[in-house]
CSV table of C-alpha atoms in Angstrom, one decimal:
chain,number,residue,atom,x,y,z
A,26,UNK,CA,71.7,91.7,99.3
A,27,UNK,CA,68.7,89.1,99.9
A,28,UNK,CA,66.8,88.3,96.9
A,29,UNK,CA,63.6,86.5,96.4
A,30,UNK,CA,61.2,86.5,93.6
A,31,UNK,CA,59.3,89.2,93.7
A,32,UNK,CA,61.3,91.5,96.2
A,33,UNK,CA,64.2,91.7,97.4
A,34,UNK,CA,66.3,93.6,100.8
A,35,UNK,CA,68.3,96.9,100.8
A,36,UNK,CA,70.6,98.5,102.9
A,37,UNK,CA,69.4,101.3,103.7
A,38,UNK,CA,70.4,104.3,102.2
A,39,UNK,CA,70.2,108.4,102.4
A,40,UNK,CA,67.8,108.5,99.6
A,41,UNK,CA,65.2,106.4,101.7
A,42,UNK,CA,64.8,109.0,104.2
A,43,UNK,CA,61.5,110.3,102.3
A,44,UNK,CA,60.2,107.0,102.1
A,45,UNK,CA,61.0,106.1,105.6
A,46,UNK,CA,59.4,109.4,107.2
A,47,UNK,CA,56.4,108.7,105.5
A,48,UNK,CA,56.2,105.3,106.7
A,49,UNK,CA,57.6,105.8,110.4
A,50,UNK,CA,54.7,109.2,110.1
A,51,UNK,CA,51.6,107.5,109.2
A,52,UNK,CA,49.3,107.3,111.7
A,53,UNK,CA,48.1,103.8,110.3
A,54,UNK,CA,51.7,102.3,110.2
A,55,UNK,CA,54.7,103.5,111.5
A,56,UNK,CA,52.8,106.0,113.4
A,57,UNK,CA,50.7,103.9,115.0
A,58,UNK,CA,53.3,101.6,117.1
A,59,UNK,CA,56.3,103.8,117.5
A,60,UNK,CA,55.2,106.6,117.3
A,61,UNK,CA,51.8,106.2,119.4
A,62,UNK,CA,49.6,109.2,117.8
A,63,UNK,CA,52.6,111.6,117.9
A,64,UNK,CA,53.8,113.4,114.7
A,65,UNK,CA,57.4,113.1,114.8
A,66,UNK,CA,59.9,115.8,113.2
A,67,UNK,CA,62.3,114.0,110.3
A,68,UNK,CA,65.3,114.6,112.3
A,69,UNK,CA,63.4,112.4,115.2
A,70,UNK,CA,62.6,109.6,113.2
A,71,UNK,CA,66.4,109.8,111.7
A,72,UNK,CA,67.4,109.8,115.0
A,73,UNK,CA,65.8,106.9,116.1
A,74,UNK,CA,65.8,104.7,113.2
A,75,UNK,CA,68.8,102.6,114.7
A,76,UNK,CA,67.9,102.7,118.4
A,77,UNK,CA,68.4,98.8,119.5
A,78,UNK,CA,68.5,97.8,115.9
A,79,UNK,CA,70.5,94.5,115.4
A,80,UNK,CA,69.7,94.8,111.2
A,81,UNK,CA,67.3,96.3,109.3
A,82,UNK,CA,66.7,96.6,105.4
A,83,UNK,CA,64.1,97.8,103.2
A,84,UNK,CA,62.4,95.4,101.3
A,85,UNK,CA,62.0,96.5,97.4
A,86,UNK,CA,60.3,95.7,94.7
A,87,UNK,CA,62.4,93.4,92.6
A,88,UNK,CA,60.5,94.9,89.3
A,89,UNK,CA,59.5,98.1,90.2
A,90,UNK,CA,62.9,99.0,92.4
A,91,UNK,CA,60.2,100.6,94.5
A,92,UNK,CA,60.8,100.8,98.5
A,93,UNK,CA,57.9,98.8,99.9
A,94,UNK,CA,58.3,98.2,103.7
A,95,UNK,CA,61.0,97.5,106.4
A,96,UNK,CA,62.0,94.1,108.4
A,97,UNK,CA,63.6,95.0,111.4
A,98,UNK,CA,65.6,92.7,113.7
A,99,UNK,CA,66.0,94.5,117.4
A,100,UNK,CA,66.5,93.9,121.3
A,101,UNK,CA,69.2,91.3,120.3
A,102,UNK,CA,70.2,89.4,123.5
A,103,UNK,CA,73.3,87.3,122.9
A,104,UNK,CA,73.5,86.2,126.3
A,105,UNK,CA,70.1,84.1,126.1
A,106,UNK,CA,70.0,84.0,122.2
A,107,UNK,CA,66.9,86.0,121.1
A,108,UNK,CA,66.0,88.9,119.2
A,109,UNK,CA,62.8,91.0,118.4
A,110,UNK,CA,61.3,91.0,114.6
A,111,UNK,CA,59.1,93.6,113.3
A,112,UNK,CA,57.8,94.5,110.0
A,113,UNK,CA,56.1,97.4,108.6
A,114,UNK,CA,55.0,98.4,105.2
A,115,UNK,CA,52.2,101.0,103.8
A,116,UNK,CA,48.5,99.7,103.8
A,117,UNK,CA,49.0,99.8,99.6
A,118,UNK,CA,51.1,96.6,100.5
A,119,UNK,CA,49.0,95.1,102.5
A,120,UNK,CA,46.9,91.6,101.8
A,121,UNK,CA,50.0,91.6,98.7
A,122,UNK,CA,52.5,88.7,100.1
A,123,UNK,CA,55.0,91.2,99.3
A,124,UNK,CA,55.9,92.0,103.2
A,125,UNK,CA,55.6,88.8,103.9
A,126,UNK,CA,58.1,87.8,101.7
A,127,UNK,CA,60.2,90.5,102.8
A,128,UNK,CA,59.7,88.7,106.5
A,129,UNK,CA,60.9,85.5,105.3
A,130,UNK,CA,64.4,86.8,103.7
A,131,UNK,CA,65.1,88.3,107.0
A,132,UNK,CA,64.3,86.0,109.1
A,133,UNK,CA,66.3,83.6,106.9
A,134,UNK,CA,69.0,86.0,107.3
A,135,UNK,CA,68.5,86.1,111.3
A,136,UNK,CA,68.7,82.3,111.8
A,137,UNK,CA,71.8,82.2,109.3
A,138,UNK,CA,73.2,85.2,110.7
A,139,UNK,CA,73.2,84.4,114.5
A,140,UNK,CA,72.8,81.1,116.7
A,141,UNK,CA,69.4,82.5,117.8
A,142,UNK,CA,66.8,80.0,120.2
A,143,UNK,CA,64.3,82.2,119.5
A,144,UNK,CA,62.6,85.6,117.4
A,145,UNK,CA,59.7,87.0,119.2
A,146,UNK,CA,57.2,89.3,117.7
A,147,UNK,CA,55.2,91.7,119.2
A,148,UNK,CA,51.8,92.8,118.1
A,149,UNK,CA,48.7,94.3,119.5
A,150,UNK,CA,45.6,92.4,119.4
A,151,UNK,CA,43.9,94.3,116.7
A,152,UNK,CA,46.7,93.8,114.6
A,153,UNK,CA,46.7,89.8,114.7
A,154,UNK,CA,44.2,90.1,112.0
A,155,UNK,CA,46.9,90.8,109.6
A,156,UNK,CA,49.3,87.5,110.3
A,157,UNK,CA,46.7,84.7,112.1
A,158,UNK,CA,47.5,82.4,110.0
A,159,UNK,CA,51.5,82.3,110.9
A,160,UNK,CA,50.5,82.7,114.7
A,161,UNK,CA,48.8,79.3,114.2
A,162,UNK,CA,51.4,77.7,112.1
A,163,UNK,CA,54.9,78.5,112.8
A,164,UNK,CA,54.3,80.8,115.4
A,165,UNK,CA,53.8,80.1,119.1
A,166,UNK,CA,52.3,81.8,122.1
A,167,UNK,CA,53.7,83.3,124.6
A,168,UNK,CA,52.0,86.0,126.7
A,169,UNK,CA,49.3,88.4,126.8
A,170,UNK,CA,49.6,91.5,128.0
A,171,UNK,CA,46.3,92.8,129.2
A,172,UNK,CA,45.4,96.6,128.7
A,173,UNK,CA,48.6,97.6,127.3
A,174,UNK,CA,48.4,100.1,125.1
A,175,UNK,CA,45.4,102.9,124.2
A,176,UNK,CA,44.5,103.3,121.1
A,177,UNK,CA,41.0,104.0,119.0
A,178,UNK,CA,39.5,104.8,122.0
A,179,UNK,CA,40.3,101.9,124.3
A,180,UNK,CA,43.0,100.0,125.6
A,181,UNK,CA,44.2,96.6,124.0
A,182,UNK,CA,46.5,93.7,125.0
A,183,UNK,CA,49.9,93.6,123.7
A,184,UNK,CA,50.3,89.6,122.2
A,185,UNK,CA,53.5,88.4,122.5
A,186,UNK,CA,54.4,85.6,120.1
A,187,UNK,CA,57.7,83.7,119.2
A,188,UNK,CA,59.4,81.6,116.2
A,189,UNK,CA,61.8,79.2,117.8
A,190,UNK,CA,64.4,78.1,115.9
A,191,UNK,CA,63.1,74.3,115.7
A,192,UNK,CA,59.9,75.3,114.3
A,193,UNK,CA,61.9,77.8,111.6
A,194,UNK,CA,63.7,74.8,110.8
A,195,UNK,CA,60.4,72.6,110.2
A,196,UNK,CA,58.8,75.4,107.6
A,197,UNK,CA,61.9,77.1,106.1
A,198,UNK,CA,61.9,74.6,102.8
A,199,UNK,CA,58.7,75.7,102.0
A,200,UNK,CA,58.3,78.8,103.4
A,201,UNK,CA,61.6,79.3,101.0
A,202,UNK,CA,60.0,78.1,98.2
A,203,UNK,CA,57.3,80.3,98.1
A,204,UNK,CA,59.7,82.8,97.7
A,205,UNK,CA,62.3,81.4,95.6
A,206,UNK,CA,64.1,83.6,92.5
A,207,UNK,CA,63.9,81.1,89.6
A,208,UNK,CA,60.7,80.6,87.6
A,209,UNK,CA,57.8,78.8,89.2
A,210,UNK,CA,57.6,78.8,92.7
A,211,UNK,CA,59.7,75.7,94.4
A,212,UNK,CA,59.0,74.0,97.3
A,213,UNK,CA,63.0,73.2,98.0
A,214,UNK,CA,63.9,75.9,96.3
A,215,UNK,CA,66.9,78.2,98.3
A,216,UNK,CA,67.4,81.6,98.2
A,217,UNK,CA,70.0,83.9,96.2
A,218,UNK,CA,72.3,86.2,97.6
B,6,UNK,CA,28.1,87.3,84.8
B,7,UNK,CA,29.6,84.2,85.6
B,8,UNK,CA,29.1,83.1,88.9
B,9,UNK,CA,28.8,79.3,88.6
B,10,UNK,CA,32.0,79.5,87.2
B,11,UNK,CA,33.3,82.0,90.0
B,12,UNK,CA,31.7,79.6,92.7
B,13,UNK,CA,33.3,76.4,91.0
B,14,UNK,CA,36.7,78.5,91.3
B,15,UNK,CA,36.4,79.1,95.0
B,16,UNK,CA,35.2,75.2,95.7
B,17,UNK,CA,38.5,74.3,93.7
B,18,UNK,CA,40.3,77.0,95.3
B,19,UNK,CA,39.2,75.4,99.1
B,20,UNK,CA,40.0,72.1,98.1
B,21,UNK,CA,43.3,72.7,96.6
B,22,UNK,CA,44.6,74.6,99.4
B,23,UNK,CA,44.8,73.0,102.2
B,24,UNK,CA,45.7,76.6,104.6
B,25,UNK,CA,42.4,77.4,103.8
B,26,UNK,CA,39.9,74.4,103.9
B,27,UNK,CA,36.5,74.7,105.4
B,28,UNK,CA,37.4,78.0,105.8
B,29,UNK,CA,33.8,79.9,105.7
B,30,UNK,CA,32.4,76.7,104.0
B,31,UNK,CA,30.1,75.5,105.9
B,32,UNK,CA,26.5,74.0,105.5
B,33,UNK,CA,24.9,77.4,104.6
B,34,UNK,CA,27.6,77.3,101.8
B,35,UNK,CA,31.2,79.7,101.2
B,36,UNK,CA,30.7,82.7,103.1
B,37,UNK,CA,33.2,84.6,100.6
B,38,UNK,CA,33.9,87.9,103.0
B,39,UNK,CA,35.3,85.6,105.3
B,40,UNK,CA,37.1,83.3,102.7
B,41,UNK,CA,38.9,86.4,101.7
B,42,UNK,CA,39.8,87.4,105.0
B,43,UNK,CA,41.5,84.2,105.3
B,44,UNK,CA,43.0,83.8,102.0
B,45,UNK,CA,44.8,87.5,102.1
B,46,UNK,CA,45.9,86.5,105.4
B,47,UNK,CA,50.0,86.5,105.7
B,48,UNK,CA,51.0,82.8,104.8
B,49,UNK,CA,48.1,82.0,103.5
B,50,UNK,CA,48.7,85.0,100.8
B,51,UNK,CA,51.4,82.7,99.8
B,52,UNK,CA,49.7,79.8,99.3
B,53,UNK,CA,47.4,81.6,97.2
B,54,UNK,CA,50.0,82.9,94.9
B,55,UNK,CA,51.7,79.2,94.4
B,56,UNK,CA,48.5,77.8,94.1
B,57,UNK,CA,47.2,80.3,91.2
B,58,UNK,CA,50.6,79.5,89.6
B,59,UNK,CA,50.6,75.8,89.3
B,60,UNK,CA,46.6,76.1,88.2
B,61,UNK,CA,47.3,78.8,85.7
B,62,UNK,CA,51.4,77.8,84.6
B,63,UNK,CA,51.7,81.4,84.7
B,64,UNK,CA,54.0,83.4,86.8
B,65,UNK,CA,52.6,85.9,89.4
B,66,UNK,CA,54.9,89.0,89.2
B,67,UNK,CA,55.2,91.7,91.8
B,68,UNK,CA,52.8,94.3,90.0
B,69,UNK,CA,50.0,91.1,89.8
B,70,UNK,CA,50.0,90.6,93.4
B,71,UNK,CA,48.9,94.2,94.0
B,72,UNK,CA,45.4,93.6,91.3
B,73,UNK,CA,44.4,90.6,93.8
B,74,UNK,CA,42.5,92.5,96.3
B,75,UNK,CA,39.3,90.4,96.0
B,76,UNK,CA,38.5,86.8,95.3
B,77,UNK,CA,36.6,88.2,92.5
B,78,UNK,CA,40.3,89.7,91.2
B,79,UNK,CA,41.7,86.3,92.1
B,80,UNK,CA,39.1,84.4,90.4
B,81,UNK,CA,39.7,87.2,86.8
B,82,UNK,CA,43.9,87.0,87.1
B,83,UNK,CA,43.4,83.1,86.9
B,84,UNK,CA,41.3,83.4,83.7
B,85,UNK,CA,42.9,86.1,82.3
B,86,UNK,CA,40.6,88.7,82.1
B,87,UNK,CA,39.5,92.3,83.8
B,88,UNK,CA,37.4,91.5,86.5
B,89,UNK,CA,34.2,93.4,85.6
B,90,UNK,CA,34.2,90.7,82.9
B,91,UNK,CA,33.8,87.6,84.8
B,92,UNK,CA,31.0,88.0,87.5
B,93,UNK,CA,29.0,90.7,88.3
């Protein structure tokens, strides 16, 4: 298990399955990027819960024991030493920190885990709005591409960004001490397992 | 009401975090929707939260982070009180 303060990652479990239906089903989150307007039957989303999935964990409230979101490592390519990241989490969450910290456990745990170069991340444009300010500080660009997917009317661009393990290295201490278990936060502080 | 004391907070708040300065501050004064914007945004979120902590020497627990929807809820955590009671 990967702790930090305030949540902490899960394997996940049978007794999930509500929480992750609901997620995977909403049209505003789960919905919305795998599931593109479609409303998916509980065995579907079962089904495809591990398709290309390197690791994925819940991440939970470390107080409330409550399921909040999911960090999702996929696409792993061993060959050339990269992986995909996604995270998802109800709008409730949003604007919290909470996924955010969920995000930095796991990527901890992919850059421990594996001799990765590089973790890209895949967004649509709309949704840049939500993590901006890590596009323009540990994140870098990569691509555009234009008129990828329909949605709300209109087609947007797919944006294509990446965390290279040099730069992960460069923010990890504090990054890691924003999310640290013991008392105040700590700038060096290091995570418990 | 209590907004010299809410706008004081934000000035200390853009000064103290660097993520965030001159962020919506500009000659016309802090433009606080788009402060907010930026503040809530991912690792700036963060910053926030440490920030509040060292100001206030309190610790911002999990069910906290979910009453800071606002700056104005920012700006009550870090005194302590319900919102409605420190600006209008």
């Amino acid at each position: 298990m990967l702790t930090g303060r305030r949540v902490r990652l899960e394997e996940l479990r049978p007794e999930h399955a509500d929480f992750l239906y609901e997620l995977f089903s909403s049209p505003r989150v789960g919905g919305r990027m795998r599931y593109h307007g479609q409303t998916p039957s509980p065995d579907e989303v079962s089904m495809r819960m591990w398709d290309m999935v390197l690791a994925q964990f819940l991440v939970v409230g470390v107080m409330s024991n409550s399921p909040l979101g999911l960090v999702v490592l996929s696409q792993a390519n061993f060959r050339n030493r990269f992986c995909h990241f996604a995270v998802l989490g109800h709008e409730a969450v949003h604007r919290t920190g909470l996924l955010i910290e969920g995000s930095i456990l796991m990527l901890t745990y992919a850059f421990e885990q594996w001799d990765f170069r590089k973790i890209y991340f895949e967004s649509l444009e709309p949704n840049l709005d939500s993590f901006s300010s890590a596009a323009g500080r540990i994140l870098e660009f990569e691509g555009r591409l234009r008129d990828y997917h329909f949605m709300d009317g209109r087609y947007v661009d797919m944006l294509i960004h990446s965390l290279s393990r040099e730069r992960w290295d460069g923010a990890k201490h504090a990054l890691l001490g924003a999310v640290a278990t013991s008392g105040a936060p700590q700038r060096d502080g290091a995570l418990a397992r | 009401v209590n907004s010299n004391g809410f706008d004081a907070f934000l000035q200390e708040l853009l000064r103290a975090v660097p993520s965030v300065q001159n962020v919506g501050a500009g000659d016309i004064g802090i433009d606080t929707d788009i402060l907010e914007g930026n503040v809530f945004d991912s690792l700036q979120v963060l910053d926030l939260h440490t920030w509040l902590e060292e100001r206030t020497g309190r610790p911002l627990e999990e069910e906290d982070v979910f009453r800071l929807r606002t700056l104005g809820d920012v700006y009550a955590w870090a005194l302590d009180a319900p919102p409605d009671e420190t600006r209008a």
